[in-house]
Amino acid sequence: MTTKDNWQARLIMRLWQVLSRRTPRTLWRLASRFEPVYSLIGVRERRVTRMNLRQAFPEASDEARRAQIHDSLRHSIATMMELGFAWQGEPKAVTRSIIEVHGRDLLDNARAEGRGVIVLAPHFGNWEILNFWLSSHFPFTAMYEPPKMSALDPVIRHGRERMGAQLVPTTSRGVAALLKALKRSEAIGILPDQVPNWGSGEFADFFGYPAYTATLLPRLVSRTDARVVTGVARRREDRQGFDIHFLEADERVYAQEDDALSARGVNASVEAAVALDPMQYQWEYKRYRRTPGQRENAPGWRARRFYKQGRSGRKL
């Protein structure tokens, strides 16, 4: 790491420490105050958010779209500010912030039957709060890739592991650890909406547009009798805390012999979670950054890129 990176990491860690003592309601207010500034300086995030929202909700008016963009960015800022609370806040305070848990029986019933549970945890609401709750109540394993700022690694790792979660690398060794956990009838978490490396996914529609989607899930399902659910931590409307939601996954996720069909089921499961409160999804992520034909360098793939310059055109 460079000296600049070290100073940035120290500043981030100090900020997390300060924010860890704030309540979710206070953090939401801070996010709301900072959002107008972020909307001005975050040109890339604003543009990608606009393009993704236009794809997902094409019927929205220009005025409604502007409101969606501001609301989406506000939620994303809140998520970043809540990291200190989720990772370093007093466990009793974090537990109190989780007001209701919906669908817990999906996990309890599966484990009572001797089955493991695969939790699809999309970038919705605050997924670190979901990790806190899961690792507080079940033996829980999840993949982990160290951050680019290596100085942040101990803080993030400790924050995610402090309630008992086991973190494993994003390698074949990590996949083997996930399989072992499922065979012990434990819970594991995977990210269903992160763009995988070439060769590790299939294109499947996500809000009506092809998104390169990881195919790890059918590999895990085919070798275990695991149940698949979608899990999210949604901010409550009063912003006083969070509700945990577990939803039945789309049945297509169990298509063991058809990776493309399973990937469509994964994306449909994420869409169902997004429907709980669409603006709590992380729309500034470039979910469509890979393009059909790109890997093969097929003629015309560049013209089909979703995020090519000028596609959106309009200002916020």
mmCIF file with all atom_site columns, N, CA, C and O in Angstrom, residues 195-234:
data_model
loop_
_atom_site.group_PDB
_atom_site.id
_atom_site.type_symbol
_atom_site.label_atom_id
_atom_site.label_alt_id
_atom_site.label_comp_id
_atom_site.label_asym_id
_atom_site.label_entity_id
_atom_site.label_seq_id
_atom_site.pdbx_PDB_ins_code
_atom_site.Cartn_x
_atom_site.Cartn_y
_atom_site.Cartn_z
_atom_site.occupancy
_atom_site.B_iso_or_equiv
_atom_site.pdbx_formal_charge
_atom_site.auth_seq_id
_atom_site.auth_comp_id
_atom_site.auth_asym_id
_atom_site.auth_atom_id
_atom_site.pdbx_PDB_model_num
ATOM 1   N N  . VAL A 1 195 ? -20.826 -9.673  -10.339 1.00 0.00 ? 195 VAL A N  1
ATOM 2   C CA . VAL A 1 195 ? -20.396 -10.167 -11.648 1.00 0.00 ? 195 VAL A CA 1
ATOM 3   C C  . VAL A 1 195 ? -19.192 -11.081 -11.473 1.00 0.00 ? 195 VAL A C  1
ATOM 4   O O  . VAL A 1 195 ? -18.156 -10.656 -10.963 1.00 0.00 ? 195 VAL A O  1
ATOM 5   N N  . PRO A 1 196 ? -19.298 -12.354 -11.901 1.00 0.00 ? 196 PRO A N  1
ATOM 6   C CA . PRO A 1 196 ? -18.188 -13.293 -11.719 1.00 0.00 ? 196 PRO A CA 1
ATOM 7   C C  . PRO A 1 196 ? -17.141 -13.162 -12.820 1.00 0.00 ? 196 PRO A C  1
ATOM 8   O O  . PRO A 1 196 ? -17.341 -12.457 -13.820 1.00 0.00 ? 196 PRO A O  1
ATOM 9   N N  . ASN A 1 197 ? -16.034 -13.857 -12.642 1.00 0.00 ? 197 ASN A N  1
ATOM 10  C CA . ASN A 1 197 ? -15.011 -13.916 -13.673 1.00 0.00 ? 197 ASN A CA 1
ATOM 11  C C  . ASN A 1 197 ? -15.533 -14.717 -14.859 1.00 0.00 ? 197 ASN A C  1
ATOM 12  O O  . ASN A 1 197 ? -16.411 -15.570 -14.725 1.00 0.00 ? 197 ASN A O  1
ATOM 13  N N  . TRP A 1 198 ? -14.950 -14.443 -16.026 1.00 0.00 ? 198 TRP A N  1
ATOM 14  C CA . TRP A 1 198 ? -15.322 -15.217 -17.211 1.00 0.00 ? 198 TRP A CA 1
ATOM 15  C C  . TRP A 1 198 ? -15.104 -16.704 -16.947 1.00 0.00 ? 198 TRP A C  1
ATOM 16  O O  . TRP A 1 198 ? -14.117 -17.106 -16.347 1.00 0.00 ? 198 TRP A O  1
ATOM 17  N N  . GLY A 1 199 ? -16.044 -17.514 -17.391 1.00 0.00 ? 199 GLY A N  1
ATOM 18  C CA . GLY A 1 199 ? -15.955 -18.946 -17.198 1.00 0.00 ? 199 GLY A CA 1
ATOM 19  C C  . GLY A 1 199 ? -16.649 -19.431 -15.948 1.00 0.00 ? 199 GLY A C  1
ATOM 20  O O  . GLY A 1 199 ? -16.788 -20.637 -15.738 1.00 0.00 ? 199 GLY A O  1
ATOM 21  N N  . SER A 1 200 ? -17.107 -18.503 -15.109 1.00 0.00 ? 200 SER A N  1
ATOM 22  C CA . SER A 1 200 ? -17.763 -18.870 -13.853 1.00 0.00 ? 200 SER A CA 1
ATOM 23  C C  . SER A 1 200 ? -19.224 -18.458 -13.839 1.00 0.00 ? 200 SER A C  1
ATOM 24  O O  . SER A 1 200 ? -19.839 -18.382 -12.772 1.00 0.00 ? 200 SER A O  1
ATOM 25  N N  . GLY A 1 201 ? -19.797 -18.171 -15.009 1.00 0.00 ? 201 GLY A N  1
ATOM 26  C CA . GLY A 1 201 ? -21.180 -17.705 -15.030 1.00 0.00 ? 201 GLY A CA 1
ATOM 27  C C  . GLY A 1 201 ? -21.879 -17.984 -16.349 1.00 0.00 ? 201 GLY A C  1
ATOM 28  O O  . GLY A 1 201 ? -21.313 -18.552 -17.278 1.00 0.00 ? 201 GLY A O  1
ATOM 29  N N  . GLU A 1 202 ? -23.136 -17.567 -16.385 1.00 0.00 ? 202 GLU A N  1
ATOM 30  C CA . GLU A 1 202 ? -23.973 -17.645 -17.575 1.00 0.00 ? 202 GLU A CA 1
ATOM 31  C C  . GLU A 1 202 ? -24.767 -16.348 -17.678 1.00 0.00 ? 202 GLU A C  1
ATOM 32  O O  . GLU A 1 202 ? -25.065 -15.713 -16.665 1.00 0.00 ? 202 GLU A O  1
ATOM 33  N N  . PHE A 1 203 ? -25.109 -15.962 -18.896 1.00 0.00 ? 203 PHE A N  1
ATOM 34  C CA . PHE A 1 203 ? -25.957 -14.793 -19.070 1.00 0.00 ? 203 PHE A CA 1
ATOM 35  C C  . PHE A 1 203 ? -27.416 -15.180 -18.820 1.00 0.00 ? 203 PHE A C  1
ATOM 36  O O  . PHE A 1 203 ? -27.904 -16.193 -19.335 1.00 0.00 ? 203 PHE A O  1
ATOM 37  N N  . ALA A 1 204 ? -28.093 -14.377 -18.011 1.00 0.00 ? 204 ALA A N  1
ATOM 38  C CA . ALA A 1 204 ? -29.511 -14.596 -17.721 1.00 0.00 ? 204 ALA A CA 1
ATOM 39  C C  . ALA A 1 204 ? -30.144 -13.234 -17.478 1.00 0.00 ? 204 ALA A C  1
ATOM 40  O O  . ALA A 1 204 ? -29.508 -12.319 -16.934 1.00 0.00 ? 204 ALA A O  1
ATOM 41  N N  . ASP A 1 205 ? -31.391 -13.085 -17.884 1.00 0.00 ? 205 ASP A N  1
ATOM 42  C CA . ASP A 1 205 ? -32.066 -11.796 -17.751 1.00 0.00 ? 205 ASP A CA 1
ATOM 43  C C  . ASP A 1 205 ? -32.182 -11.365 -16.295 1.00 0.00 ? 205 ASP A C  1
ATOM 44  O O  . ASP A 1 205 ? -32.519 -12.165 -15.409 1.00 0.00 ? 205 ASP A O  1
ATOM 45  N N  . PHE A 1 206 ? -31.899 -10.094 -16.083 1.00 0.00 ? 206 PHE A N  1
ATOM 46  C CA . PHE A 1 206 ? -32.090 -9.449  -14.785 1.00 0.00 ? 206 PHE A CA 1
ATOM 47  C C  . PHE A 1 206 ? -32.800 -8.145  -15.073 1.00 0.00 ? 206 PHE A C  1
ATOM 48  O O  . PHE A 1 206 ? -32.247 -7.265  -15.720 1.00 0.00 ? 206 PHE A O  1
ATOM 49  N N  . PHE A 1 207 ? -34.061 -8.030  -14.669 1.00 0.00 ? 207 PHE A N  1
ATOM 50  C CA . PHE A 1 207 ? -34.904 -6.894  -15.036 1.00 0.00 ? 207 PHE A CA 1
ATOM 51  C C  . PHE A 1 207 ? -34.890 -6.677  -16.548 1.00 0.00 ? 207 PHE A C  1
ATOM 52  O O  . PHE A 1 207 ? -34.788 -5.558  -17.041 1.00 0.00 ? 207 PHE A O  1
ATOM 53  N N  . GLY A 1 208 ? -34.994 -7.793  -17.277 1.00 0.00 ? 208 GLY A N  1
ATOM 54  C CA . GLY A 1 208 ? -35.176 -7.726  -18.718 1.00 0.00 ? 208 GLY A CA 1
ATOM 55  C C  . GLY A 1 208 ? -33.943 -7.496  -19.548 1.00 0.00 ? 208 GLY A C  1
ATOM 56  O O  . GLY A 1 208 ? -34.046 -7.246  -20.761 1.00 0.00 ? 208 GLY A O  1
ATOM 57  N N  . TYR A 1 209 ? -32.748 -7.599  -18.944 1.00 0.00 ? 209 TYR A N  1
ATOM 58  C CA . TYR A 1 209 ? -31.514 -7.394  -19.700 1.00 0.00 ? 209 TYR A CA 1
ATOM 59  C C  . TYR A 1 209 ? -30.504 -8.457  -19.270 1.00 0.00 ? 209 TYR A C  1
ATOM 60  O O  . TYR A 1 209 ? -30.427 -8.788  -18.086 1.00 0.00 ? 209 TYR A O  1
ATOM 61  N N  . PRO A 1 210 ? -29.729 -9.033  -20.218 1.00 0.00 ? 210 PRO A N  1
ATOM 62  C CA . PRO A 1 210 ? -28.814 -10.125 -19.856 1.00 0.00 ? 210 PRO A CA 1
ATOM 63  C C  . PRO A 1 210 ? -27.696 -9.662  -18.913 1.00 0.00 ? 210 PRO A C  1
ATOM 64  O O  . PRO A 1 210 ? -26.988 -8.700  -19.198 1.00 0.00 ? 210 PRO A O  1
ATOM 65  N N  . ALA A 1 211 ? -27.571 -10.368 -17.804 1.00 0.00 ? 211 ALA A N  1
ATOM 66  C CA . ALA A 1 211 ? -26.541 -10.079 -16.806 1.00 0.00 ? 211 ALA A CA 1
ATOM 67  C C  . ALA A 1 211 ? -25.734 -11.348 -16.579 1.00 0.00 ? 211 ALA A C  1
ATOM 68  O O  . ALA A 1 211 ? -26.301 -12.438 -16.411 1.00 0.00 ? 211 ALA A O  1
ATOM 69  N N  . TYR A 1 212 ? -24.418 -11.223 -16.585 1.00 0.00 ? 212 TYR A N  1
ATOM 70  C CA . TYR A 1 212 ? -23.552 -12.384 -16.369 1.00 0.00 ? 212 TYR A CA 1
ATOM 71  C C  . TYR A 1 212 ? -23.662 -12.784 -14.897 1.00 0.00 ? 212 TYR A C  1
ATOM 72  O O  . TYR A 1 212 ? -23.338 -12.008 -14.004 1.00 0.00 ? 212 TYR A O  1
ATOM 73  N N  . THR A 1 213 ? -24.126 -14.016 -14.661 1.00 0.00 ? 213 THR A N  1
ATOM 74  C CA . THR A 1 213 ? -24.524 -14.472 -13.327 1.00 0.00 ? 213 THR A CA 1
ATOM 75  C C  . THR A 1 213 ? -23.746 -15.714 -12.937 1.00 0.00 ? 213 THR A C  1
ATOM 76  O O  . THR A 1 213 ? -23.611 -16.655 -13.734 1.00 0.00 ? 213 THR A O  1
ATOM 77  N N  . ALA A 1 214 ? -23.235 -15.735 -11.710 1.00 0.00 ? 214 ALA A N  1
ATOM 78  C CA . ALA A 1 214 ? -22.417 -16.854 -11.238 1.00 0.00 ? 214 ALA A CA 1
ATOM 79  C C  . ALA A 1 214 ? -23.192 -18.163 -11.245 1.00 0.00 ? 214 ALA A C  1
ATOM 80  O O  . ALA A 1 214 ? -24.397 -18.195 -10.969 1.00 0.00 ? 214 ALA A O  1
ATOM 81  N N  . THR A 1 215 ? -22.491 -19.245 -11.544 1.00 0.00 ? 215 THR A N  1
ATOM 82  C CA . THR A 1 215 ? -23.101 -20.583 -11.577 1.00 0.00 ? 215 THR A CA 1
ATOM 83  C C  . THR A 1 215 ? -22.569 -21.462 -10.449 1.00 0.00 ? 215 THR A C  1
ATOM 84  O O  . THR A 1 215 ? -22.612 -22.694 -10.546 1.00 0.00 ? 215 THR A O  1
ATOM 85  N N  . LEU A 1 216 ? -22.097 -20.850 -9.382  1.00 0.00 ? 216 LEU A N  1
ATOM 86  C CA . LEU A 1 216 ? -21.667 -21.626 -8.217  1.00 0.00 ? 216 LEU A CA 1
ATOM 87  C C  . LEU A 1 216 ? -22.843 -22.358 -7.587  1.00 0.00 ? 216 LEU A C  1
ATOM 88  O O  . LEU A 1 216 ? -22.708 -23.492 -7.106  1.00 0.00 ? 216 LEU A O  1
ATOM 89  N N  . LEU A 1 217 ? -24.023 -21.722 -7.588  1.00 0.00 ? 217 LEU A N  1
ATOM 90  C CA . LEU A 1 217 ? -25.182 -22.290 -6.900  1.00 0.00 ? 217 LEU A CA 1
ATOM 91  C C  . LEU A 1 217 ? -25.546 -23.700 -7.373  1.00 0.00 ? 217 LEU A C  1
ATOM 92  O O  . LEU A 1 217 ? -25.689 -24.610 -6.541  1.00 0.00 ? 217 LEU A O  1
ATOM 93  N N  . PRO A 1 218 ? -25.724 -23.940 -8.684  1.00 0.00 ? 218 PRO A N  1
ATOM 94  C CA . PRO A 1 218 ? -26.081 -25.307 -9.083  1.00 0.00 ? 218 PRO A CA 1
ATOM 95  C C  . PRO A 1 218 ? -25.025 -26.335 -8.707  1.00 0.00 ? 218 PRO A C  1
ATOM 96  O O  . PRO A 1 218 ? -25.347 -27.499 -8.463  1.00 0.00 ? 218 PRO A O  1
ATOM 97  N N  . ARG A 1 219 ? -23.768 -25.924 -8.634  1.00 0.00 ? 219 ARG A N  1
ATOM 98  C CA . ARG A 1 219 ? -22.708 -26.847 -8.200  1.00 0.00 ? 219 ARG A CA 1
ATOM 99  C C  . ARG A 1 219 ? -22.933 -27.253 -6.750  1.00 0.00 ? 219 ARG A C  1
ATOM 100 O O  . ARG A 1 219 ? -22.756 -28.423 -6.378  1.00 0.00 ? 219 ARG A O  1
ATOM 101 N N  . LEU A 1 220 ? -23.322 -26.288 -5.922  1.00 0.00 ? 220 LEU A N  1
ATOM 102 C CA . LEU A 1 220 ? -23.565 -26.582 -4.510  1.00 0.00 ? 220 LEU A CA 1
ATOM 103 C C  . LEU A 1 220 ? -24.833 -27.406 -4.332  1.00 0.00 ? 220 LEU A C  1
ATOM 104 O O  . LEU A 1 220 ? -24.870 -28.349 -3.535  1.00 0.00 ? 220 LEU A O  1
ATOM 105 N N  . VAL A 1 221 ? -25.883 -27.053 -5.086  1.00 0.00 ? 221 VAL A N  1
ATOM 106 C CA . VAL A 1 221 ? -27.155 -27.769 -4.971  1.00 0.00 ? 221 VAL A CA 1
ATOM 107 C C  . VAL A 1 221 ? -27.010 -29.219 -5.429  1.00 0.00 ? 221 VAL A C  1
ATOM 108 O O  . VAL A 1 221 ? -27.565 -30.149 -4.814  1.00 0.00 ? 221 VAL A O  1
ATOM 109 N N  . SER A 1 222 ? -26.256 -29.429 -6.510  1.00 0.00 ? 222 SER A N  1
ATOM 110 C CA . SER A 1 222 ? -26.143 -30.770 -7.076  1.00 0.00 ? 222 SER A CA 1
ATOM 111 C C  . SER A 1 222 ? -25.428 -31.743 -6.145  1.00 0.00 ? 222 SER A C  1
ATOM 112 O O  . SER A 1 222 ? -25.616 -32.956 -6.245  1.00 0.00 ? 222 SER A O  1
ATOM 113 N N  . ARG A 1 223 ? -24.622 -31.216 -5.235  1.00 0.00 ? 223 ARG A N  1
ATOM 114 C CA . ARG A 1 223 ? -23.841 -32.099 -4.359  1.00 0.00 ? 223 ARG A CA 1
ATOM 115 C C  . ARG A 1 223 ? -24.376 -32.136 -2.928  1.00 0.00 ? 223 ARG A C  1
ATOM 116 O O  . ARG A 1 223 ? -23.780 -32.766 -2.061  1.00 0.00 ? 223 ARG A O  1
ATOM 117 N N  . THR A 1 224 ? -25.474 -31.456 -2.683  1.00 0.00 ? 224 THR A N  1
ATOM 118 C CA . THR A 1 224 ? -26.089 -31.459 -1.353  1.00 0.00 ? 224 THR A CA 1
ATOM 119 C C  . THR A 1 224 ? -27.596 -31.456 -1.521  1.00 0.00 ? 224 THR A C  1
ATOM 120 O O  . THR A 1 224 ? -28.114 -31.300 -2.628  1.00 0.00 ? 224 THR A O  1
ATOM 121 N N  . ASP A 1 225 ? -28.295 -31.579 -0.429  1.00 0.00 ? 225 ASP A N  1
ATOM 122 C CA . ASP A 1 225 ? -29.762 -31.481 -0.451  1.00 0.00 ? 225 ASP A CA 1
ATOM 123 C C  . ASP A 1 225 ? -30.187 -30.150 0.162   1.00 0.00 ? 225 ASP A C  1
ATOM 124 O O  . ASP A 1 225 ? -31.188 -30.059 0.866   1.00 0.00 ? 225 ASP A O  1
ATOM 125 N N  . ALA A 1 226 ? -29.396 -29.123 -0.111  1.00 0.00 ? 226 ALA A N  1
ATOM 126 C CA . ALA A 1 226 ? -29.600 -27.835 0.547   1.00 0.00 ? 226 ALA A CA 1
ATOM 127 C C  . ALA A 1 226 ? -30.864 -27.133 0.063   1.00 0.00 ? 226 ALA A C  1
ATOM 128 O O  . ALA A 1 226 ? -31.289 -27.281 -1.086  1.00 0.00 ? 226 ALA A O  1
ATOM 129 N N  . ARG A 1 227 ? -31.429 -26.362 0.960   1.00 0.00 ? 227 ARG A N  1
ATOM 130 C CA . ARG A 1 227 ? -32.549 -25.489 0.609   1.00 0.00 ? 227 ARG A CA 1
ATOM 131 C C  . ARG A 1 227 ? -31.983 -24.108 0.281   1.00 0.00 ? 227 ARG A C  1
ATOM 132 O O  . ARG A 1 227 ? -31.026 -23.640 0.918   1.00 0.00 ? 227 ARG A O  1
ATOM 133 N N  . VAL A 1 228 ? -32.571 -23.439 -0.705  1.00 0.00 ? 228 VAL A N  1
ATOM 134 C CA . VAL A 1 228 ? -32.095 -22.118 -1.121  1.00 0.00 ? 228 VAL A CA 1
ATOM 135 C C  . VAL A 1 228 ? -33.135 -21.069 -0.749  1.00 0.00 ? 228 VAL A C  1
ATOM 136 O O  . VAL A 1 228 ? -34.315 -21.210 -1.078  1.00 0.00 ? 228 VAL A O  1
ATOM 137 N N  . VAL A 1 229 ? -32.694 -20.026 -0.058  1.00 0.00 ? 229 VAL A N  1
ATOM 138 C CA . VAL A 1 229 ? -33.566 -18.906 0.287   1.00 0.00 ? 229 VAL A CA 1
ATOM 139 C C  . VAL A 1 229 ? -32.836 -17.604 -0.043  1.00 0.00 ? 229 VAL A C  1
ATOM 140 O O  . VAL A 1 229 ? -31.616 -17.574 -0.169  1.00 0.00 ? 229 VAL A O  1
ATOM 141 N N  . THR A 1 230 ? -33.594 -16.545 -0.192  1.00 0.00 ? 230 THR A N  1
ATOM 142 C CA . THR A 1 230 ? -33.020 -15.215 -0.352  1.00 0.00 ? 230 THR A CA 1
ATOM 143 C C  . THR A 1 230 ? -33.148 -14.484 0.978   1.00 0.00 ? 230 THR A C  1
ATOM 144 O O  . THR A 1 230 ? -34.206 -14.544 1.613   1.00 0.00 ? 230 THR A O  1
ATOM 145 N N  . GLY A 1 231 ? -32.079 -13.821 1.398   1.00 0.00 ? 231 GLY A N  1
ATOM 146 C CA . GLY A 1 231 ? -32.105 -13.112 2.672   1.00 0.00 ? 231 GLY A CA 1
ATOM 147 C C  . GLY A 1 231 ? -31.661 -11.675 2.525   1.00 0.00 ? 231 GLY A C  1
ATOM 148 O O  . GLY A 1 231 ? -30.682 -11.385 1.830   1.00 0.00 ? 231 GLY A O  1
ATOM 149 N N  . VAL A 1 232 ? -32.387 -10.754 3.168   1.00 0.00 ? 232 VAL A N  1
ATOM 150 C CA . VAL A 1 232 ? -32.027 -9.329  3.137   1.00 0.00 ? 232 VAL A CA 1
ATOM 151 C C  . VAL A 1 232 ? -32.329 -8.694  4.493   1.00 0.00 ? 232 VAL A C  1
ATOM 152 O O  . VAL A 1 232 ? -33.170 -9.181  5.251   1.00 0.00 ? 232 VAL A O  1
ATOM 153 N N  . ALA A 1 233 ? -31.623 -7.614  4.784   1.00 0.00 ? 233 ALA A N  1
ATOM 154 C CA . ALA A 1 233 ? -31.916 -6.770  5.940   1.00 0.00 ? 233 ALA A CA 1
ATOM 155 C C  . ALA A 1 233 ? -32.427 -5.440  5.401   1.00 0.00 ? 233 ALA A C  1
ATOM 156 O O  . ALA A 1 233 ? -31.651 -4.655  4.840   1.00 0.00 ? 233 ALA A O  1
ATOM 157 N N  . ARG A 1 234 ? -33.701 -5.203  5.534   1.00 0.00 ? 234 ARG A N  1
ATOM 158 C CA . ARG A 1 234 ? -34.356 -4.012  4.966   1.00 0.00 ? 234 ARG A CA 1
ATOM 159 C C  . ARG A 1 234 ? -34.512 -2.930  6.021   1.00 0.00 ? 234 ARG A C  1
ATOM 160 O O  . ARG A 1 234 ? -34.952 -3.190  7.136   1.00 0.00 ? 234 ARG A O  1
#
